[in-house]
Short mmCIF file of C-alpha atoms in Angstrom, two decimals:
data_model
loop_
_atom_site.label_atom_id
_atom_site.label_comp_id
_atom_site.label_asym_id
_atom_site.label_seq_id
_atom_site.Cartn_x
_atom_site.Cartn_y
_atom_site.Cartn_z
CA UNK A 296 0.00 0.00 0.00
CA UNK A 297 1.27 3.08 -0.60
CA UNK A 298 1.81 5.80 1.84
CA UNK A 299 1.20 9.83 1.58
CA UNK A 300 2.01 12.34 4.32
CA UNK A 301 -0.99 15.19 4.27
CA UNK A 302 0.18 18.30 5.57
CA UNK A 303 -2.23 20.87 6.43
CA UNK A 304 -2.70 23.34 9.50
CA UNK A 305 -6.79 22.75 9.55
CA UNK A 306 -7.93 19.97 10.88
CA UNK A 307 -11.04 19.81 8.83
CA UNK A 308 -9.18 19.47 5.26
CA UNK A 309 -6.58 17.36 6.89
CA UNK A 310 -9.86 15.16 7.80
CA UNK A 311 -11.75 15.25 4.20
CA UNK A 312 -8.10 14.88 2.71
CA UNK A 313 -7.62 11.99 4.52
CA UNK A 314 -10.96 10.28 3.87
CA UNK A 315 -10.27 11.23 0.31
CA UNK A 316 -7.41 9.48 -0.14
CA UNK A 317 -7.78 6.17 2.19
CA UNK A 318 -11.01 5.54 0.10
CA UNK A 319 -9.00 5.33 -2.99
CA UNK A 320 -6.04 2.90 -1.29
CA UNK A 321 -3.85 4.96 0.50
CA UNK A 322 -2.18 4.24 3.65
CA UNK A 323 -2.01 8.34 5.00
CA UNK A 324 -0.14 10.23 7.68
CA UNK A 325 -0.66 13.45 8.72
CA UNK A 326 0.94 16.15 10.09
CA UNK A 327 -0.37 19.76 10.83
CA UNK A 328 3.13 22.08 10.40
CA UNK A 329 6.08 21.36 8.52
CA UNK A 330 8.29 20.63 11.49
CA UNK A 331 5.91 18.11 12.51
CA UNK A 332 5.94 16.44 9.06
CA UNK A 333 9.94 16.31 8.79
CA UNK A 334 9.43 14.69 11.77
CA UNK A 335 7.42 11.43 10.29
CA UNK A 336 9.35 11.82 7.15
CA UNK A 337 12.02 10.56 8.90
CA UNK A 338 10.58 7.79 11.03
CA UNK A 339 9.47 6.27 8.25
CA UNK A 340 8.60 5.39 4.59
CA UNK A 341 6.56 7.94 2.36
CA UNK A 342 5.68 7.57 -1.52
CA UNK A 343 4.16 10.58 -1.67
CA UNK A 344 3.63 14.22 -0.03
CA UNK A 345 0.29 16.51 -0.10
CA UNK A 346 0.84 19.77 1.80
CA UNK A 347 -0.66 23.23 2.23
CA UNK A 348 1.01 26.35 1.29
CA UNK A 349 0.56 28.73 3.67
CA UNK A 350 1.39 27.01 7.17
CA UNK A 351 3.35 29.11 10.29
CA UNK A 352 6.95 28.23 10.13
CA UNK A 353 7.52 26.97 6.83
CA UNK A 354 5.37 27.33 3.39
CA UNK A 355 4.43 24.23 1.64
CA UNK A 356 7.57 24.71 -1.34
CA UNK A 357 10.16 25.19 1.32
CA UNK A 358 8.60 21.68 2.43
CA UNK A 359 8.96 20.07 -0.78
CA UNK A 360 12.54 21.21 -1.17
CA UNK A 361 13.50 20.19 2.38
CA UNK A 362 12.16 16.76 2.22
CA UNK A 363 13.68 16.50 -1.62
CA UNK A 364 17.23 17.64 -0.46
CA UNK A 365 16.62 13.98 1.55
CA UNK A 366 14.64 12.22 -0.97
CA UNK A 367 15.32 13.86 -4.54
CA UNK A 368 12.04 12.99 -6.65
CA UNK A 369 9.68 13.21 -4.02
CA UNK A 370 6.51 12.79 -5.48
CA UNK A 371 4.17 16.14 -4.32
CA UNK A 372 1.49 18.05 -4.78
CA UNK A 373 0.48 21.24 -3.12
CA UNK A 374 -2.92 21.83 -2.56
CA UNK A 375 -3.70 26.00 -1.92
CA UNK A 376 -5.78 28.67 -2.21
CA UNK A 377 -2.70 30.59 -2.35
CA UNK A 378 -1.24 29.50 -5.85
CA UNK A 379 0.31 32.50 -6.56
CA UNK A 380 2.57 32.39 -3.82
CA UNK A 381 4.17 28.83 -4.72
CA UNK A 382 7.48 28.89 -6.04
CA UNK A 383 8.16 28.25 -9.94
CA UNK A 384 11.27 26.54 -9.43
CA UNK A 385 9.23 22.98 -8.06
CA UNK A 386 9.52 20.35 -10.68
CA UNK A 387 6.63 17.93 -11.58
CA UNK A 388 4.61 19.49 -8.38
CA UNK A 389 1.35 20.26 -9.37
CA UNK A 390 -0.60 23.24 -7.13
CA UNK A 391 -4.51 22.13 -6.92
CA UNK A 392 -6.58 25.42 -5.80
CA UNK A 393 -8.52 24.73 -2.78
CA UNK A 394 -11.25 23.33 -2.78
CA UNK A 395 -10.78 20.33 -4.93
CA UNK A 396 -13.29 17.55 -5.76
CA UNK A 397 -11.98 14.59 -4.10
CA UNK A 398 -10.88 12.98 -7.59
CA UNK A 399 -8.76 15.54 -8.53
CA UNK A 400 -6.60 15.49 -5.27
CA UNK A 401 -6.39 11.34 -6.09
CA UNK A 402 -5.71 11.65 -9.86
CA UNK A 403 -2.78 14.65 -8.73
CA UNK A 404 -1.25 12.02 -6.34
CA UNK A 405 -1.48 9.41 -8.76
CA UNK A 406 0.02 11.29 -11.34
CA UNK A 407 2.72 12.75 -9.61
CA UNK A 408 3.70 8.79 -8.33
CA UNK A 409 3.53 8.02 -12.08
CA UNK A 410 5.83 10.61 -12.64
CA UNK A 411 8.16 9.74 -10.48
CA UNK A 412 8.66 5.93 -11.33
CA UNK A 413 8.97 7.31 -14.91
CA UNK A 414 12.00 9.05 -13.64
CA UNK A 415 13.48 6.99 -11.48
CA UNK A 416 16.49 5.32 -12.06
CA UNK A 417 16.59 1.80 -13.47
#
């Protein structure tokens, strides 16, 4: 089973996000700040990351970078009302505008896991 970390600082979308994704065959962690999902990044395995943007402490880019100076080819998406303010630099990390329909959140993580096995070493 595969396993995302959810990062979010509300409770409620780390709850629909949650439902969202175990009903489609996710194993999911969450975490609600990015010091809390370094954290669980490091105690254990993660295929894939969905976070926020706009969080106290660190944005949801400065995650993805962070985790992929550990893991290069993280698979990611960030999920935002607050596209604007996501970096440019982030390859193959899609930005989903809040709210999303629950298949579009699933079909981002599945294509961004795609992705990455596509560019994964052999």
């Amino acid at each position: 089973m595969r396993h995302v970390l959810l990062v979010d600082d509300e409770e409620a979308i780390l709850y629909v996000f949650r439902k969202y994704l175990e009903r489609a065959g996710f194993a999911v962690s969450t975490a609600a700040n990015a010091h809390d999902a370094i954290a669980l990044f490091g105690s254990g395995h993660v295929d894939a990351l969905v976070t926020d943007q706009r969080m106290p402490g660190m944005t949801g880019d400065m995650l993805v970078q962070r985790l992929r100076s550990v893991r290069p080819g993280l698979p990611a998406v960030i999920v935002t009302a607050y596209a604007a303010e996501c970096s440019p630099d982030l390859r193959n990390v899609p930005v989903l505008n809040k709210p999303v329909p629950p298949a579009d959140l699933v079909a981002a993580v599945e294509r961004a896991l795609s992705l990455a096995a596509k560019d994964a070493p052999a």
